[in-house]
Amino acid sequence: MSYDYDQVSVPDEGEAVTLVEEGSDELDVPDHPVVPIIYGDGIGVDVGPATQQVLEAAAHATGRDISWMRVYAGESARERYDENLPDDTVEAIRRFRVAIKGPLTTPVGAGFRSLNVALRKELDLYTNMRPTYHIEGVPSPVTDPGAMDMVNFRENTEDVYAGIEWEAGSEGAEQVREFVEAEMGFDDTIHDGPVGIGIKPITEFGTKRLVRKAVDYALENGRDSVTLIHKGNIMKFTEGQFRDWGYEVAREEYGDEVITEDTLWEERDGEAPDGAVVVNDRIADNMLQQLLTRTDQYDVLAMPNLNGDYLSDAAGAQIGGLGVAPGANIGDGRILAEPVHGSAPKYAGQDKVNPTAMILSGRIMLEYLGWDDAADLVYDAVEHTISSGTVTYDLERQIEGGEKAATSEYADTVAAEIERLA
Ligand code: NAP
C-alpha cells in the first residue's frame, strides 16, 4: 500500500504491522514496527513521552524495538496545520494498524464534534475495551479493591455515538416531532414547547460484532463469564434487542464453548462445563450497584455505548481512578490504545500528572502485538514502582509516607524497574 504523507514523515527505520492475510484480523508483527503516536492535548505532552520511554524499555528488554511516528490531532494539529484531524493522522493509523494516543480536549458547546468519536468512527474501531483491575498499593475508595478484575467492552460506533440529534427550536427537531406525532402515532407523548430530540440506533451488526469481541476475549483469556448490560426493561427495541442479539451470538456461534445462564440452570443445575464461558445479562442500574456489592462475580462485560461510558468510569473509580485506568479502541486488525482520562488542561506541561493510565494502555497495545512478555514486564514494573511508594501527586496525596515523583521521575523509575526485572 502506498500513501504520500504531506504533513508527517514515516520513520526511516521500522516496518508496518500487516495482516497475515486480507480478510483475517490476525497480525503479522515485525520485531521493529512503526507505531503512530498522538500525544494529544493538555497533559498529553506529559504522559505521551513518559509512555514512550516505558514501552521502549519493555521492547528493548525483550529484544525488539519501536519506531515512533508522531502524528497530530486537536490543538497541536490546529497550531501546525490549521485543522483538527489531518487526513495524514487517520491514514497513518489505518496503515500502521497499531497506534496509541493521549487525551484530546472536546470543547463544550455546539459546532465541535469530538475528535475521539471522529477517530473511532473513521477507523471503525468499534470496540472500546477497558480492563479494570487493581494494582497493589493504589489507594481506592472501597474496602476490597482487589475483588475487581473485569474487562469492559463498550460499543464504540452507535447508540448515542451515532450522534443523531436535533437542537430544540431547529427545523429538524420540529420535523421529527411532526413525524413522530402525526405519522407514528405518539401524539400525546412529547410536551409542548421547544424540544431537543435524539435517536439512538442499535443494530444487529453493531451488537453482534461487539459481543463476539467480548466472547472471543473471554475464551482466549480463560475468563468465566460475559455479562450483557442493558436497559431493555424500558428501551425494549434498542437495549432489549442488544440483549437478545447478544444471546443469539452466544447460542448460535460458539457450540459447547459458550453456555447461556438460563440453559445452565435448566439443563445443568448451575454447573458450567469445564472451560466454557457463561453468558448472562444484567439491567444497567442493577449492575451499577452490583459493581460495588458483588464485585468479584463479574468478569467480562459487553454493553452499548452510553451504559459503557457510565459503567467503566464507575468501575475505574473503584480501582483508584483516572490516573491508573487504561483503555483501547479496537477494530478488525487495528488498535488505538488510549487512557480513559481526559486532557486535564490545568496540569498541562507541569510534569506532574500520573502517566500510569497511558502506560497501561500501552500494555494493552503490546498484548495486541502479541508481545506478552513485554506487556508483563510493564505491568510488573508499574506494580513494583507504585507499591514501593514512588507515585505521582494524585496517589501521593492519598498514601501515608508516599514519595511524590514528577511524571518524568516516575517514568524513569518504571523504565529502570523494567531493566532490573528483565
Ligand atoms: P479529565 O481531563 O480526565 O480530568 C479530570 C480530573 O481527573 C483532573 O482534574 C485530575 O483530578 C484527574 N486526572 C485526570 N487525568 C489524570 C492523570 N493522568 N493523573 C492524575 N490525575 C488525573 O476530565 P475533564 O476535566 O472532564 O476533561 C478535560 C477535557 O478532556 C475535556 O475537553 C474532555 O472532553 C476531554 N476528555 C478527553 C478524553 C479522551 O481524549 N479520550 C476522555 C475524557 C475527557 P484532580 O484535579 O482532582 O487532581
Tab-separated table of C-alpha atoms and ligand atoms in Angstrom:
chain	number	residue	atom	x	y	z
A	1	MET	CA	0.000	0.000	0.000
A	2	SER	CA	1.376	3.430	-0.773
A	3	TYR	CA	0.332	6.763	0.626
A	4	ASP	CA	2.110	10.104	0.456
A	5	TYR	CA	2.159	11.878	3.759
A	6	ASP	CA	2.172	15.644	3.248
A	7	GLN	CA	2.409	16.665	6.856
A	8	VAL	CA	4.305	13.971	8.710
A	9	SER	CA	7.154	11.677	7.799
A	10	VAL	CA	7.379	7.934	8.079
A	11	PRO	CA	10.402	6.920	10.210
A	12	ASP	CA	13.423	5.694	8.234
A	13	GLU	CA	13.585	2.534	10.275
A	14	GLY	CA	10.925	0.026	11.208
A	15	GLU	CA	8.256	-1.839	9.268
A	16	ALA	CA	4.487	-1.753	9.167
A	17	VAL	CA	2.402	-4.279	11.066
A	18	THR	CA	0.323	-6.061	8.416
A	19	LEU	CA	-2.420	-8.678	8.241
A	20	VAL	CA	-1.385	-12.304	7.820
A	21	GLU	CA	-3.978	-12.428	5.048
A	22	GLU	CA	-6.556	-10.000	3.784
A	23	GLY	CA	-9.904	-10.527	5.470
A	24	SER	CA	-8.470	-12.044	8.659
A	25	ASP	CA	-7.643	-9.897	11.660
A	26	GLU	CA	-4.520	-11.855	12.547
A	27	LEU	CA	-1.462	-9.615	12.578
A	28	ASP	CA	1.967	-10.171	11.103
A	29	VAL	CA	4.157	-8.261	13.568
A	30	PRO	CA	7.785	-7.371	12.797
A	31	ASP	CA	10.300	-7.074	15.660
A	32	HIS	CA	10.699	-3.396	14.874
A	33	PRO	CA	7.284	-1.953	13.993
A	34	VAL	CA	6.374	1.642	13.157
A	35	VAL	CA	3.841	2.835	15.749
A	36	PRO	CA	1.985	6.136	15.262
A	37	ILE	CA	1.542	8.157	18.450
A	38	ILE	CA	-0.661	11.187	19.170
A	39	TYR	CA	0.404	12.966	22.354
A	40	GLY	CA	-2.899	14.827	22.397
A	41	ASP	CA	-3.950	17.961	24.226
A	42	GLY	CA	-3.297	19.257	27.739
A	43	ILE	CA	-1.376	16.679	29.776
A	44	GLY	CA	-0.708	14.647	26.614
A	45	VAL	CA	2.705	16.351	26.424
A	46	ASP	CA	3.497	14.897	29.856
A	47	VAL	CA	2.046	11.399	29.673
A	48	GLY	CA	2.922	10.783	25.981
A	49	PRO	CA	6.743	10.903	26.301
A	50	ALA	CA	6.610	9.039	29.645
A	51	THR	CA	4.693	6.230	27.940
A	52	GLN	CA	7.105	6.081	25.006
A	53	GLN	CA	10.042	5.754	27.400
A	54	VAL	CA	8.460	2.849	29.294
A	55	LEU	CA	7.223	0.967	26.209
A	56	GLU	CA	10.619	1.347	24.550
A	57	ALA	CA	12.302	-0.051	27.658
A	58	ALA	CA	9.976	-3.072	27.545
A	59	ALA	CA	10.578	-3.584	23.817
A	60	HIS	CA	14.371	-3.389	24.220
A	61	ALA	CA	14.324	-5.698	27.239
A	62	THR	CA	12.636	-8.346	25.081
A	63	GLY	CA	14.911	-7.953	22.036
A	64	ARG	CA	12.660	-5.663	19.994
A	65	ASP	CA	12.333	-2.010	19.096
A	66	ILE	CA	9.623	0.530	18.270
A	67	SER	CA	9.896	3.325	15.666
A	68	TRP	CA	7.527	6.047	16.774
A	69	MET	CA	5.732	8.117	14.165
A	70	ARG	CA	4.491	11.352	15.743
A	71	VAL	CA	1.117	12.316	14.279
A	72	TYR	CA	-1.151	15.141	15.341
A	73	ALA	CA	-4.754	15.795	16.338
A	74	GLY	CA	-6.506	18.505	18.327
A	75	GLU	CA	-4.707	21.649	19.419
A	76	SER	CA	-1.261	20.586	18.159
A	77	ALA	CA	-2.767	19.858	14.725
A	78	ARG	CA	-4.568	23.209	14.695
A	79	GLU	CA	-1.306	25.001	15.506
A	80	ARG	CA	0.653	23.203	12.808
A	81	TYR	CA	-1.855	22.639	10.034
A	82	ASP	CA	-4.911	24.686	10.942
A	83	GLU	CA	-7.133	21.632	11.122
A	84	ASN	CA	-8.291	19.380	13.964
A	85	LEU	CA	-7.814	15.957	12.492
A	86	PRO	CA	-5.479	15.857	9.467
A	87	ASP	CA	-6.040	13.089	6.926
A	88	ASP	CA	-2.411	12.015	7.457
A	89	THR	CA	-3.127	11.168	11.080
A	90	VAL	CA	-6.075	8.964	10.219
A	91	GLU	CA	-4.189	7.415	7.307
A	92	ALA	CA	-1.123	6.626	9.435
A	93	ILE	CA	-3.236	4.735	11.982
A	94	ARG	CA	-5.118	2.991	9.197
A	95	ARG	CA	-1.876	1.907	7.523
A	96	PHE	CA	0.283	1.008	10.528
A	97	ARG	CA	-2.616	-0.667	12.383
A	98	VAL	CA	-1.214	-0.389	15.903
A	99	ALA	CA	-1.185	3.069	17.476
A	100	ILE	CA	-1.547	4.925	20.771
A	101	LYS	CA	-2.918	8.316	21.737
A	102	GLY	CA	-3.181	10.657	24.698
A	103	PRO	CA	-6.309	12.660	25.524
A	104	LEU	CA	-7.974	15.211	23.239
A	105	THR	CA	-9.954	18.180	24.511
A	106	THR	CA	-13.588	18.401	23.426
A	107	PRO	CA	-14.800	21.977	23.995
A	108	VAL	CA	-18.362	22.040	25.392
A	109	GLY	CA	-20.959	23.578	23.080
A	110	ALA	CA	-22.185	23.493	19.540
A	111	GLY	CA	-20.036	23.279	16.443
A	112	PHE	CA	-17.261	20.998	17.683
A	113	ARG	CA	-17.627	17.278	17.257
A	114	SER	CA	-15.486	15.124	19.480
A	115	LEU	CA	-12.246	14.158	17.738
A	116	ASN	CA	-12.192	10.977	19.771
A	117	VAL	CA	-15.556	9.985	18.357
A	118	ALA	CA	-14.434	11.003	14.854
A	119	LEU	CA	-11.267	8.870	15.080
A	120	ARG	CA	-13.135	5.828	16.367
A	121	LYS	CA	-15.783	6.102	13.659
A	122	GLU	CA	-13.418	6.970	10.834
A	123	LEU	CA	-11.235	3.924	11.570
A	124	ASP	CA	-14.196	1.707	12.533
A	125	LEU	CA	-12.658	0.991	15.936
A	126	TYR	CA	-15.934	-0.465	17.116
A	127	THR	CA	-14.866	-1.786	20.497
A	128	ASN	CA	-13.782	0.320	23.432
A	129	MET	CA	-12.016	-2.063	25.763
A	130	ARG	CA	-11.302	-1.055	29.336
A	131	PRO	CA	-9.704	-3.538	31.697
A	132	THR	CA	-10.336	-2.648	35.344
A	133	TYR	CA	-8.063	-4.394	37.804
A	134	HIS	CA	-6.472	-3.201	41.000
A	135	ILE	CA	-2.737	-2.555	41.287
A	136	GLU	CA	-1.256	-3.351	44.676
A	137	GLY	CA	-0.575	-0.101	46.519
A	138	VAL	CA	-3.057	2.108	44.641
A	139	PRO	CA	-5.437	3.775	47.104
A	140	SER	CA	-9.123	3.099	46.452
A	141	PRO	CA	-12.418	4.303	47.953
A	142	VAL	CA	-13.642	0.722	48.535
A	143	THR	CA	-12.535	-1.750	51.188
A	144	ASP	CA	-11.613	-4.608	48.837
A	145	PRO	CA	-10.447	-3.145	45.504
A	146	GLY	CA	-8.649	-6.386	44.645
A	147	ALA	CA	-12.062	-8.043	44.169
A	148	MET	CA	-12.376	-6.240	40.859
A	149	ASP	CA	-10.811	-7.853	37.824
A	150	MET	CA	-13.085	-7.054	34.904
A	151	VAL	CA	-12.749	-6.191	31.251
A	152	ASN	CA	-15.394	-3.886	29.802
A	153	PHE	CA	-16.310	-3.999	26.123
A	154	ARG	CA	-18.220	-0.872	25.156
A	155	GLU	CA	-19.731	-0.456	21.686
A	156	ASN	CA	-17.996	2.468	20.045
A	157	THR	CA	-19.874	3.433	16.866
A	158	GLU	CA	-23.613	3.582	17.522
A	159	ASP	CA	-26.191	4.282	20.256
A	160	VAL	CA	-25.515	7.890	21.354
A	161	TYR	CA	-22.184	7.909	19.463
A	162	ALA	CA	-24.144	7.799	16.221
A	163	GLY	CA	-24.772	11.463	17.057
A	164	ILE	CA	-28.248	11.712	15.517
A	165	GLU	CA	-29.668	14.739	17.349
A	166	TRP	CA	-31.693	17.863	16.619
A	167	GLU	CA	-31.408	21.051	18.619
A	168	ALA	CA	-34.519	22.495	20.293
A	169	GLY	CA	-36.112	25.114	18.031
A	170	SER	CA	-34.423	23.796	14.866
A	171	GLU	CA	-36.370	22.890	11.762
A	172	GLY	CA	-35.084	19.327	12.107
A	173	ALA	CA	-36.448	18.958	15.645
A	174	GLU	CA	-39.854	20.229	14.529
A	175	GLN	CA	-39.879	17.901	11.516
A	176	VAL	CA	-39.065	14.896	13.671
A	177	ARG	CA	-41.725	15.909	16.226
A	178	GLU	CA	-44.276	16.212	13.434
A	179	PHE	CA	-43.308	12.811	12.065
A	180	VAL	CA	-43.383	11.118	15.450
A	181	GLU	CA	-46.727	12.642	16.405
A	182	ALA	CA	-48.608	12.580	13.126
A	183	GLU	CA	-47.129	9.601	11.322
A	184	MET	CA	-46.040	7.309	14.121
A	185	GLY	CA	-48.997	7.899	16.442
A	186	PHE	CA	-47.167	9.212	19.519
A	187	ASP	CA	-49.493	12.191	19.602
A	188	ASP	CA	-49.707	12.697	23.350
A	189	THR	CA	-46.119	11.902	24.288
A	190	ILE	CA	-43.896	14.966	23.835
A	191	HIS	CA	-44.631	18.061	25.943
A	192	ASP	CA	-45.498	21.260	24.039
A	193	GLY	CA	-42.783	23.861	23.546
A	194	PRO	CA	-39.148	23.580	22.462
A	195	VAL	CA	-37.813	20.040	22.370
A	196	GLY	CA	-34.387	18.576	21.699
A	197	ILE	CA	-34.592	15.158	20.037
A	198	GLY	CA	-32.048	12.382	19.655
A	199	ILE	CA	-32.236	8.927	18.107
A	200	LYS	CA	-30.179	6.014	19.361
A	201	PRO	CA	-29.749	3.296	16.766
A	202	ILE	CA	-28.627	-0.137	17.946
A	203	THR	CA	-28.140	-2.544	15.070
A	204	GLU	CA	-27.815	-6.304	14.847
A	205	PHE	CA	-24.496	-5.844	13.013
A	206	GLY	CA	-23.057	-3.441	15.619
A	207	THR	CA	-24.231	-5.513	18.569
A	208	LYS	CA	-23.115	-8.888	17.298
A	209	ARG	CA	-19.585	-7.863	16.320
A	210	LEU	CA	-19.096	-6.238	19.737
A	211	VAL	CA	-20.417	-9.258	21.634
A	212	ARG	CA	-18.201	-11.548	19.541
A	213	LYS	CA	-15.154	-9.500	20.556
A	214	ALA	CA	-16.129	-9.886	24.237
A	215	VAL	CA	-16.795	-13.635	23.969
A	216	ASP	CA	-13.597	-14.249	21.967
A	217	TYR	CA	-11.642	-12.357	24.610
A	218	ALA	CA	-13.246	-14.392	27.409
A	219	LEU	CA	-12.414	-17.675	25.662
A	220	GLU	CA	-8.848	-16.673	24.799
A	221	ASN	CA	-8.109	-15.437	28.302
A	222	GLY	CA	-9.763	-18.165	30.365
A	223	ARG	CA	-12.500	-15.897	31.715
A	224	ASP	CA	-15.655	-17.456	33.197
A	225	SER	CA	-18.454	-15.183	32.063
A	226	VAL	CA	-19.641	-12.437	29.732
A	227	THR	CA	-22.427	-10.213	31.079
A	228	LEU	CA	-24.620	-8.216	28.677
A	229	ILE	CA	-25.516	-4.874	30.285
A	230	HIS	CA	-28.671	-3.183	29.004
A	231	LYS	CA	-31.733	-1.151	29.931
A	232	GLY	CA	-34.034	-3.451	27.994
A	233	ASN	CA	-36.846	-3.267	30.536
A	234	ILE	CA	-37.537	0.321	29.350
A	235	MET	CA	-35.894	0.589	25.907
A	236	LYS	CA	-37.141	-2.728	24.605
A	237	PHE	CA	-36.375	-2.257	20.929
A	238	THR	CA	-32.853	-0.895	21.326
A	239	GLU	CA	-31.283	-2.086	24.559
A	240	GLY	CA	-33.609	-5.104	24.840
A	241	GLN	CA	-32.627	-6.009	21.323
A	242	PHE	CA	-28.933	-5.658	22.270
A	243	ARG	CA	-29.528	-8.313	24.929
A	244	ASP	CA	-31.411	-10.626	22.531
A	245	TRP	CA	-28.837	-10.318	19.743
A	246	GLY	CA	-26.079	-10.856	22.290
A	247	TYR	CA	-27.714	-14.110	23.400
A	248	GLU	CA	-28.124	-15.136	19.755
A	249	VAL	CA	-24.354	-14.869	19.299
A	250	ALA	CA	-23.827	-16.972	22.424
A	251	ARG	CA	-26.327	-19.670	21.381
A	252	GLU	CA	-25.578	-19.890	17.682
A	253	GLU	CA	-21.888	-19.242	17.109
A	254	TYR	CA	-19.770	-20.990	19.727
A	255	GLY	CA	-21.128	-24.522	20.195
A	256	ASP	CA	-20.234	-26.051	23.566
A	257	GLU	CA	-17.657	-23.388	24.351
A	258	VAL	CA	-20.347	-20.935	25.445
A	259	ILE	CA	-23.460	-21.551	27.526
A	260	THR	CA	-26.202	-19.103	28.475
A	261	GLU	CA	-27.169	-18.702	32.116
A	262	ASP	CA	-30.748	-19.954	31.631
A	263	THR	CA	-29.550	-23.155	29.913
A	264	LEU	CA	-27.023	-23.606	32.681
A	265	TRP	CA	-29.792	-23.750	35.285
A	266	GLU	CA	-32.428	-25.515	33.184
A	267	GLU	CA	-30.151	-28.299	31.965
A	268	ARG	CA	-27.088	-28.487	34.185
A	269	ASP	CA	-28.184	-27.448	37.658
A	270	GLY	CA	-25.936	-24.388	37.530
A	271	GLU	CA	-22.766	-26.369	36.771
A	272	ALA	CA	-20.846	-24.929	33.790
A	273	PRO	CA	-18.901	-27.353	31.542
A	274	ASP	CA	-15.136	-27.138	32.067
A	275	GLY	CA	-13.621	-24.146	30.301
A	276	ALA	CA	-16.985	-22.883	28.988
A	277	VAL	CA	-17.892	-19.211	29.136
A	278	VAL	CA	-21.295	-18.419	30.682
A	279	VAL	CA	-23.238	-15.572	29.052
A	280	ASN	CA	-25.764	-13.783	31.270
A	281	ASP	CA	-27.311	-10.314	31.394
A	282	ARG	CA	-27.998	-7.573	33.900
A	283	ILE	CA	-30.074	-4.405	33.758
A	284	ALA	CA	-27.752	-1.393	33.828
A	285	ASP	CA	-28.974	0.260	37.057
A	286	ASN	CA	-28.793	-3.032	38.953
A	287	MET	CA	-25.329	-3.618	37.512
A	288	LEU	CA	-24.057	-0.296	38.821
A	289	GLN	CA	-24.867	-1.368	42.371
A	290	GLN	CA	-23.644	-4.933	41.842
A	291	LEU	CA	-20.285	-3.491	40.839
A	292	LEU	CA	-19.969	-2.481	44.483
A	293	THR	CA	-21.820	-5.294	46.233
A	294	ARG	CA	-20.843	-8.362	44.186
A	295	THR	CA	-17.692	-7.151	42.535
A	296	ASP	CA	-15.933	-10.499	42.241
A	297	GLN	CA	-18.816	-12.151	40.339
A	298	TYR	CA	-18.181	-10.145	37.178
A	299	ASP	CA	-15.583	-10.892	34.605
A	300	VAL	CA	-16.145	-9.595	31.069
A	301	LEU	CA	-18.936	-7.081	30.375
A	302	ALA	CA	-20.406	-6.177	26.974
A	303	MET	CA	-22.612	-3.125	26.564
A	304	PRO	CA	-23.980	-0.408	24.303
A	305	ASN	CA	-22.164	2.898	24.200
A	306	LEU	CA	-23.825	5.001	26.886
A	307	ASN	CA	-24.062	2.247	29.502
A	308	GLY	CA	-20.407	1.551	28.844
A	309	ASP	CA	-19.499	5.174	29.414
A	310	TYR	CA	-21.097	5.295	32.861
A	311	LEU	CA	-20.149	1.843	33.936
A	312	SER	CA	-16.491	1.878	33.016
A	313	ASP	CA	-15.883	5.200	34.775
A	314	ALA	CA	-17.657	3.923	37.909
A	315	ALA	CA	-15.600	0.726	37.776
A	316	GLY	CA	-12.452	2.796	37.204
A	317	ALA	CA	-13.132	4.778	40.380
A	318	GLN	CA	-13.218	1.548	42.401
A	319	ILE	CA	-9.691	0.599	41.380
A	320	GLY	CA	-8.148	4.000	42.053
A	321	GLY	CA	-9.443	6.485	39.495
A	322	LEU	CA	-8.485	8.136	36.276
A	323	GLY	CA	-4.734	8.275	36.810
A	324	VAL	CA	-4.487	4.481	36.521
A	325	ALA	CA	-7.385	3.497	34.199
A	326	PRO	CA	-6.244	2.188	30.772
A	327	GLY	CA	-8.227	1.582	27.595
A	328	ALA	CA	-8.057	0.821	23.893
A	329	ASN	CA	-10.215	1.204	20.801
A	330	ILE	CA	-10.151	-1.939	18.728
A	331	GLY	CA	-11.485	-2.796	15.276
A	332	ASP	CA	-10.720	-5.706	12.988
A	333	GLY	CA	-6.930	-5.956	12.900
A	334	ARG	CA	-6.429	-2.434	14.221
A	335	ILE	CA	-5.953	-0.845	17.661
A	336	LEU	CA	-5.698	2.692	19.005
A	337	ALA	CA	-4.809	2.454	22.684
A	338	GLU	CA	-5.676	5.423	24.916
A	339	PRO	CA	-6.074	6.200	28.603
A	340	VAL	CA	-9.580	6.732	29.993
A	341	HIS	CA	-8.764	10.178	31.391
A	342	GLY	CA	-9.100	13.496	29.589
A	343	SER	CA	-6.660	16.316	28.924
A	344	ALA	CA	-6.821	17.884	32.441
A	345	PRO	CA	-5.718	21.259	30.961
A	346	LYS	CA	-4.912	22.865	34.324
A	347	TYR	CA	-1.963	20.474	34.751
A	348	ALA	CA	-0.670	20.643	31.154
A	349	GLY	CA	3.107	20.741	30.796
A	350	GLN	CA	3.758	20.722	34.549
A	351	ASP	CA	5.474	17.299	34.646
A	352	LYS	CA	3.071	16.417	37.407
A	353	VAL	CA	0.265	14.052	36.410
A	354	ASN	CA	0.168	10.298	36.550
A	355	PRO	CA	1.212	8.571	33.284
A	356	THR	CA	0.167	5.098	34.526
A	357	ALA	CA	-3.140	5.078	32.627
A	358	MET	CA	-1.419	5.718	29.303
A	359	ILE	CA	1.457	3.347	30.126
A	360	LEU	CA	-1.037	0.562	30.902
A	361	SER	CA	-2.925	1.423	27.694
A	362	GLY	CA	0.420	0.776	26.036
A	363	ARG	CA	0.466	-2.579	27.794
A	364	ILE	CA	-2.818	-3.466	26.017
A	365	MET	CA	-1.168	-2.408	22.751
A	366	LEU	CA	1.823	-4.674	23.427
A	367	GLU	CA	-0.530	-7.591	24.126
A	368	TYR	CA	-2.310	-6.855	20.850
A	369	LEU	CA	1.062	-7.106	19.094
A	370	GLY	CA	1.488	-10.499	20.739
A	371	TRP	CA	4.383	-9.200	22.866
A	372	ASP	CA	3.038	-10.690	26.086
A	373	ASP	CA	6.485	-10.867	27.704
A	374	ALA	CA	6.985	-7.122	27.201
A	375	ALA	CA	3.437	-6.413	28.392
A	376	ASP	CA	4.003	-8.439	31.583
A	377	LEU	CA	7.223	-6.536	32.251
A	378	VAL	CA	5.347	-3.229	32.000
A	379	TYR	CA	2.717	-4.387	34.462
A	380	ASP	CA	5.220	-5.817	36.939
A	381	ALA	CA	7.388	-2.692	36.815
A	382	VAL	CA	4.388	-0.390	37.381
A	383	GLU	CA	3.217	-2.506	40.293
A	384	HIS	CA	6.694	-2.594	41.907
A	385	THR	CA	7.130	1.146	41.448
A	386	ILE	CA	3.779	2.038	43.000
A	387	SER	CA	3.904	-0.474	45.828
A	388	SER	CA	7.405	0.716	46.729
A	389	GLY	CA	5.889	4.185	47.238
A	390	THR	CA	7.125	6.119	44.179
A	391	VAL	CA	3.927	7.753	42.966
A	392	THR	CA	2.671	10.945	41.329
A	393	TYR	CA	0.727	13.665	43.203
A	394	ASP	CA	-2.711	12.087	42.748
A	395	LEU	CA	-1.762	8.916	44.625
A	396	GLU	CA	0.735	10.561	46.982
A	397	ARG	CA	-1.999	12.727	48.491
A	398	GLN	CA	-3.825	9.553	49.492
A	399	ILE	CA	-0.884	7.465	50.712
A	400	GLU	CA	0.828	7.917	54.028
A	401	GLY	CA	4.599	8.005	53.560
A	402	GLY	CA	4.396	8.030	49.749
A	403	GLU	CA	7.189	9.730	47.822
A	404	LYS	CA	5.903	12.319	45.364
A	405	ALA	CA	7.514	11.926	41.943
A	406	ALA	CA	7.176	14.084	38.841
A	407	THR	CA	5.750	12.401	35.727
A	408	SER	CA	9.256	12.057	34.251
A	409	GLU	CA	10.778	10.731	37.500
A	410	TYR	CA	8.033	8.151	37.786
A	411	ALA	CA	8.646	7.062	34.160
A	412	ASP	CA	12.411	6.835	34.836
A	413	THR	CA	11.713	4.580	37.820
A	414	VAL	CA	9.343	2.306	35.885
A	415	ALA	CA	11.812	2.051	32.969
A	416	ALA	CA	14.676	1.227	35.358
A	417	GLU	CA	12.479	-1.373	37.042
A	418	ILE	CA	11.836	-2.993	33.640
A	419	GLU	CA	15.594	-3.277	33.073
A	420	ARG	CA	16.048	-4.754	36.532
A	421	LEU	CA	13.249	-7.317	36.068
A	422	ALA	CA	14.221	-8.362	32.533
B	1	NAP	P1	-10.015	14.918	32.916
B	1	NAP	O1	-9.202	15.645	31.933
B	1	NAP	O2	-9.902	13.438	32.916
B	1	NAP	O3	-9.598	15.479	34.349
B	1	NAP	C1	-10.422	15.435	35.495
B	1	NAP	C2	-9.570	15.276	36.734
B	1	NAP	O4	-9.146	13.923	36.828
B	1	NAP	C3	-8.289	16.081	36.801
B	1	NAP	O5	-8.521	17.402	37.207
B	1	NAP	C4	-7.497	15.270	37.810
B	1	NAP	O6	-8.065	15.394	39.135
B	1	NAP	C5	-7.831	13.856	37.398
B	1	NAP	N1	-6.920	13.328	36.367
B	1	NAP	C6	-7.136	13.135	35.047
B	1	NAP	N2	-6.081	12.594	34.454
B	1	NAP	C7	-5.148	12.429	35.400
B	1	NAP	C8	-3.819	11.913	35.417
B	1	NAP	N3	-3.235	11.423	34.313
B	1	NAP	N4	-3.152	11.924	36.587
B	1	NAP	C9	-3.702	12.392	37.698
B	1	NAP	N5	-4.967	12.878	37.764
B	1	NAP	C10	-5.665	12.905	36.634
B	1	NAP	O7	-11.568	15.265	32.749
B	1	NAP	P2	-12.291	16.623	32.344
B	1	NAP	O8	-11.667	17.764	33.104
B	1	NAP	O9	-13.722	16.334	32.464
B	1	NAP	O10	-11.973	16.778	30.799
B	1	NAP	C11	-10.993	17.669	30.252
B	1	NAP	C12	-11.054	17.528	28.726
B	1	NAP	O11	-10.678	16.204	28.331
B	1	NAP	C13	-12.435	17.764	28.132
B	1	NAP	O12	-12.309	18.539	26.969
B	1	NAP	C14	-12.938	16.371	27.785
B	1	NAP	O13	-13.839	16.388	26.715
B	1	NAP	C15	-11.639	15.700	27.408
B	1	NAP	N6	-11.671	14.219	27.519
B	1	NAP	C16	-10.986	13.532	26.572
B	1	NAP	C17	-10.932	12.155	26.638
B	1	NAP	C18	-10.169	11.418	25.591
B	1	NAP	O14	-9.393	12.028	24.862
B	1	NAP	N7	-10.337	10.120	25.442
B	1	NAP	C19	-11.551	11.474	27.695
B	1	NAP	C20	-12.214	12.212	28.673
B	1	NAP	C21	-12.263	13.597	28.572
B	1	NAP	P3	-7.572	16.398	40.283
B	1	NAP	O15	-7.716	17.770	39.753
B	1	NAP	O16	-8.505	16.072	41.396
B	1	NAP	O17	-6.168	16.063	40.635
